Amino acid sequence: SQTIHQWPATLVQPVGSPLSLECTVEGTSNPNLYWYRQAAGRGLQLLFYSVGIGQISSEVPQNLSASRPQDRQFILSSKKLLLSDSGFYLCAWSPGLANQGEQYFGPGTRLTVT
Amino acid sequence: AQSVTQPDIHITVSEGASLELRCNYSYGATPYLFWYVQSPGQGLQLLLKYFSGDTLVQGIKGFEAEFKRSQSSFNLRKPSVHWSDAAEYFCAVGGGTASKLTFGTGTRLQVTL
């Protein structure tokens, strides 16, 4: 069966510090991968998605970037965090082929920028 | 552009009572529709999905949803709510490039004993 991991689970970082969040998927090949941010009391905002290694699409201009160095690894980064980057970050995957759109989510990373 | 509206931000029901969470969507073609549930501090879990065929779909945990094309709705229902159903529920529509999903803003369900 497929599983998705995210780490760290929680993170407290000062403003201006760098960020690296990692997401890995097991048990599948060529998945589509997604990064979402969920601000307190709000819905999910799609940040980035990827259909293959090195292929990244950005949904909103922001202080963040994403990379996909391996088929089942998706990394969310920032060079300098802002207070507004605080939130709950969720990684998700969906089957790359014969895909009807369902996505499966990881447990999330709670980021607090102080 | 596709969009999802969940008109109820917060709903409170008594344990054992029936539940209906509303979802309206806007989509240019036949939509793929989903309901997810999120417990506090956790990721989202897929409850059920609609792609085609029977407009009443069954999901996990005793939930069901009915697709009504004429009303652009995909409401989630449960005949008898349990205290463990307290969570946030998200409706989503998809089918576009890379199967991106558009989520509603969610409905927080509180269950009183």
CSV table of C-alpha atoms in Angstrom, one decimal:
chain,number,residue,atom,x,y,z
A,1,SER,CA,0.0,0.0,0.0
A,2,GLN,CA,1.0,3.6,-0.5
A,3,THR,CA,2.1,5.8,2.4
A,4,ILE,CA,3.2,9.4,2.5
A,5,HIS,CA,5.5,10.9,5.0
A,6,GLN,CA,6.3,14.5,6.0
A,7,TRP,CA,8.9,15.9,8.3
A,8,PRO,CA,9.3,17.5,10.6
A,9,ALA,CA,5.9,17.4,12.2
A,10,THR,CA,6.4,20.8,13.9
A,11,LEU,CA,8.9,23.5,13.4
A,12,VAL,CA,9.5,26.9,15.0
A,13,GLN,CA,11.8,29.2,13.1
A,14,PRO,CA,12.8,32.9,13.4
A,15,VAL,CA,12.0,35.4,10.7
A,16,GLY,CA,14.7,35.5,8.1
A,17,SER,CA,15.9,31.9,8.6
A,18,PRO,CA,15.8,29.3,5.8
A,19,LEU,CA,13.2,26.5,5.5
A,20,SER,CA,13.3,23.0,4.2
A,21,LEU,CA,10.3,20.7,4.5
A,22,GLU,CA,10.4,17.2,3.1
A,23,CYS,CA,7.7,14.9,1.7
A,24,THR,CA,8.2,11.3,0.5
A,25,VAL,CA,5.8,8.8,-0.9
A,26,GLU,CA,6.2,5.0,-0.8
A,27,GLY,CA,4.5,2.2,-2.7
A,28,THR,CA,3.9,4.0,-6.0
A,29,SER,CA,5.8,5.3,-9.0
A,30,ASN,CA,5.5,8.5,-11.0
A,31,PRO,CA,3.0,10.2,-8.7
A,32,ASN,CA,1.8,13.7,-9.0
A,33,LEU,CA,2.9,15.6,-6.0
A,34,TYR,CA,1.4,18.7,-4.3
A,35,TRP,CA,2.2,21.2,-1.6
A,36,TYR,CA,-0.6,23.0,0.2
A,37,ARG,CA,-0.7,25.6,2.9
A,38,GLN,CA,-3.6,25.8,5.4
A,39,ALA,CA,-3.7,29.0,7.4
A,40,ALA,CA,-5.6,29.0,10.7
A,41,GLY,CA,-9.4,28.9,10.1
A,42,ARG,CA,-9.0,28.8,6.3
A,43,GLY,CA,-9.1,26.3,3.5
A,44,LEU,CA,-6.3,24.8,1.6
A,45,GLN,CA,-4.2,26.9,-0.8
A,46,LEU,CA,-2.3,25.0,-3.5
A,47,LEU,CA,1.3,26.2,-3.6
A,48,PHE,CA,3.1,23.9,-6.0
A,49,TYR,CA,2.5,20.8,-7.9
A,50,SER,CA,4.8,18.4,-9.9
A,51,VAL,CA,4.1,15.8,-12.5
A,52,GLY,CA,7.6,14.5,-12.7
A,53,ILE,CA,11.2,14.9,-11.5
A,54,GLY,CA,12.4,18.5,-11.9
A,55,GLN,CA,8.9,19.6,-13.1
A,56,ILE,CA,7.5,22.2,-10.8
A,57,SER,CA,4.5,24.4,-11.3
A,58,SER,CA,3.8,27.3,-9.0
A,59,GLU,CA,0.3,28.4,-8.2
A,60,VAL,CA,0.9,31.6,-6.4
A,61,PRO,CA,3.9,34.0,-6.2
A,62,GLN,CA,5.4,33.9,-2.8
A,63,ASN,CA,8.5,33.5,-0.7
A,64,LEU,CA,8.6,29.8,-1.2
A,65,SER,CA,10.0,27.4,-3.7
A,66,ALA,CA,9.7,23.7,-4.4
A,67,SER,CA,11.9,21.0,-5.9
A,68,ARG,CA,11.5,17.3,-6.8
A,69,PRO,CA,15.0,15.8,-6.9
A,70,GLN,CA,13.7,12.2,-7.0
A,71,ASP,CA,10.5,10.6,-8.3
A,72,ARG,CA,8.9,10.2,-4.8
A,73,GLN,CA,10.5,13.2,-3.0
A,74,PHE,CA,9.1,16.7,-2.9
A,75,ILE,CA,10.8,19.5,-1.0
A,76,LEU,CA,9.4,22.9,0.0
A,77,SER,CA,12.0,25.6,0.7
A,78,SER,CA,12.5,29.2,1.6
A,79,LYS,CA,15.7,31.2,1.8
A,80,LYS,CA,14.2,33.7,4.3
A,81,LEU,CA,11.1,33.1,6.2
A,82,LEU,CA,8.4,35.7,6.8
A,83,LEU,CA,5.9,35.9,9.6
A,84,SER,CA,3.2,35.3,7.0
A,85,ASP,CA,4.7,31.9,6.1
A,86,SER,CA,3.3,30.5,9.4
A,87,GLY,CA,0.8,27.8,8.8
A,88,PHE,CA,0.1,24.1,8.4
A,89,TYR,CA,1.8,22.6,5.3
A,90,LEU,CA,0.4,19.6,3.7
A,91,CYS,CA,1.9,17.4,1.0
A,92,ALA,CA,-0.3,15.2,-1.1
A,93,TRP,CA,0.1,12.7,-4.0
A,94,SER,CA,-2.1,11.4,-6.7
A,95,PRO,CA,-1.6,8.6,-9.2
A,96,GLY,CA,0.2,9.9,-12.3
A,97,LEU,CA,-1.7,7.8,-14.8
A,98,ALA,CA,-5.4,6.9,-15.1
A,99,ASN,CA,-5.9,9.6,-12.6
A,100,GLN,CA,-9.4,10.7,-11.6
A,101,GLY,CA,-8.2,13.4,-9.4
A,102,GLU,CA,-8.2,11.9,-5.9
A,103,GLN,CA,-5.3,13.1,-3.7
A,104,TYR,CA,-3.9,11.5,-0.6
A,105,PHE,CA,-2.5,13.7,2.1
A,106,GLY,CA,0.4,13.4,4.5
A,107,PRO,CA,0.1,14.2,8.2
A,108,GLY,CA,1.3,17.8,7.7
A,109,THR,CA,4.0,20.1,9.2
A,110,ARG,CA,3.0,22.9,11.6
A,111,LEU,CA,5.3,25.8,10.9
A,112,THR,CA,5.5,28.8,13.3
A,113,VAL,CA,7.6,31.7,12.3
A,114,THR,CA,8.5,33.9,15.2
B,1,ALA,CA,-12.5,28.7,-13.3
B,2,GLN,CA,-13.6,26.0,-11.0
B,3,SER,CA,-14.8,26.9,-7.5
B,4,VAL,CA,-16.4,25.3,-4.4
B,5,THR,CA,-18.7,26.9,-1.9
B,6,GLN,CA,-19.4,25.5,1.5
B,7,PRO,CA,-21.9,27.9,2.9
B,8,ASP,CA,-21.8,26.6,6.5
B,9,ILE,CA,-18.7,27.6,8.4
B,10,HIS,CA,-19.7,25.8,11.6
B,11,ILE,CA,-22.5,23.3,12.4
B,12,THR,CA,-23.4,21.8,15.7
B,13,VAL,CA,-25.5,18.6,15.9
B,14,SER,CA,-26.4,16.2,18.8
B,15,GLU,CA,-25.0,12.7,18.8
B,16,GLY,CA,-27.4,10.4,17.1
B,17,ALA,CA,-28.9,13.1,15.0
B,18,SER,CA,-28.7,13.2,11.2
B,19,LEU,CA,-26.2,15.4,9.4
B,20,GLU,CA,-26.1,17.2,6.0
B,21,LEU,CA,-23.2,19.3,5.0
B,22,ARG,CA,-23.7,21.5,1.9
B,23,CYS,CA,-21.4,21.9,-1.0
B,24,ASN,CA,-22.0,23.8,-4.3
B,25,TYR,CA,-19.5,23.8,-7.1
B,26,SER,CA,-18.8,25.6,-10.3
B,27,TYR,CA,-17.1,23.6,-13.1
B,28,GLY,CA,-17.2,23.8,-16.8
B,29,ALA,CA,-17.4,20.1,-17.6
B,30,THR,CA,-18.4,16.9,-15.7
B,31,PRO,CA,-16.8,17.4,-12.4
B,32,TYR,CA,-14.9,15.0,-10.2
B,33,LEU,CA,-16.1,15.6,-6.7
B,34,PHE,CA,-14.7,14.7,-3.3
B,35,TRP,CA,-15.3,15.0,0.4
B,36,TYR,CA,-12.4,15.0,2.8
B,37,VAL,CA,-12.3,15.0,6.6
B,38,GLN,CA,-9.6,16.6,8.8
B,39,SER,CA,-9.2,16.0,12.5
B,40,PRO,CA,-7.3,18.8,14.4
B,41,GLY,CA,-3.6,18.9,13.6
B,42,GLN,CA,-3.8,16.1,11.1
B,43,GLY,CA,-3.9,15.6,7.4
B,44,LEU,CA,-7.0,15.2,5.2
B,45,GLN,CA,-8.6,11.8,4.8
B,46,LEU,CA,-10.7,11.0,1.7
B,47,LEU,CA,-14.3,10.1,2.7
B,48,LEU,CA,-15.8,9.5,-0.7
B,49,LYS,CA,-15.6,10.5,-4.4
B,50,TYR,CA,-17.9,10.9,-7.4
B,51,PHE,CA,-16.7,10.4,-10.9
B,52,SER,CA,-19.7,9.2,-12.9
B,53,GLY,CA,-22.6,6.8,-12.7
B,54,ASP,CA,-24.8,6.4,-9.7
B,55,THR,CA,-25.3,9.9,-8.2
B,56,LEU,CA,-25.5,8.6,-4.7
B,57,VAL,CA,-22.1,7.5,-3.5
B,58,GLN,CA,-21.1,5.7,-0.3
B,59,GLY,CA,-18.0,6.4,1.6
B,60,ILE,CA,-16.2,5.4,4.7
B,61,LYS,CA,-17.4,5.9,8.2
B,62,GLY,CA,-21.1,5.6,7.2
B,63,PHE,CA,-21.1,8.8,5.1
B,64,GLU,CA,-22.8,9.2,1.7
B,65,ALA,CA,-23.1,12.1,-0.8
B,66,GLU,CA,-25.5,12.8,-3.6
B,67,PHE,CA,-24.5,14.5,-6.8
B,68,LYS,CA,-27.2,16.8,-8.2
B,69,ARG,CA,-26.1,18.3,-11.5
B,70,SER,CA,-29.2,20.6,-11.8
B,71,GLN,CA,-28.3,22.2,-8.5
B,72,SER,CA,-24.5,22.0,-8.9
B,73,SER,CA,-24.4,20.4,-5.5
B,74,PHE,CA,-22.7,17.5,-3.8
B,75,ASN,CA,-24.0,17.4,-0.2
B,76,LEU,CA,-22.6,15.1,2.4
B,77,ARG,CA,-24.9,13.1,4.7
B,78,LYS,CA,-24.9,10.8,7.6
B,79,PRO,CA,-28.0,9.3,9.2
B,80,SER,CA,-26.7,9.2,12.8
B,81,VAL,CA,-23.7,11.2,13.9
B,82,HIS,CA,-21.2,9.9,16.4
B,83,TRP,CA,-19.1,12.1,18.7
B,84,SER,CA,-16.0,10.9,16.8
B,85,ASP,CA,-17.3,12.6,13.7
B,86,ALA,CA,-16.4,16.0,15.1
B,87,ALA,CA,-13.9,17.4,12.6
B,88,GLU,CA,-13.6,19.7,9.7
B,89,TYR,CA,-15.0,18.7,6.4
B,90,PHE,CA,-13.8,19.8,3.0
B,91,CYS,CA,-15.5,19.5,-0.4
B,92,ALA,CA,-13.4,19.6,-3.5
B,93,VAL,CA,-13.8,19.6,-7.2
B,94,GLY,CA,-11.2,18.5,-9.8
B,95,GLY,CA,-10.4,17.2,-13.2
B,96,GLY,CA,-8.1,19.8,-14.5
B,97,THR,CA,-4.4,19.9,-15.4
B,98,ALA,CA,-2.4,17.5,-13.2
B,99,SER,CA,-5.6,16.7,-11.5
B,100,LYS,CA,-5.6,19.8,-9.4
B,101,LEU,CA,-8.3,20.0,-6.8
B,102,THR,CA,-10.1,23.2,-5.7
B,103,PHE,CA,-11.2,23.0,-2.1
B,104,GLY,CA,-14.0,24.8,-0.3
B,105,THR,CA,-13.2,26.7,2.9
B,106,GLY,CA,-14.5,23.8,5.0
B,107,THR,CA,-17.3,23.2,7.5
B,108,ARG,CA,-16.4,22.6,11.2
B,109,LEU,CA,-18.7,20.0,12.7
B,110,GLN,CA,-19.2,20.0,16.5
B,111,VAL,CA,-21.1,17.1,18.1
B,112,THR,CA,-22.8,17.5,21.4
B,113,LEU,CA,-23.4,14.6,23.7
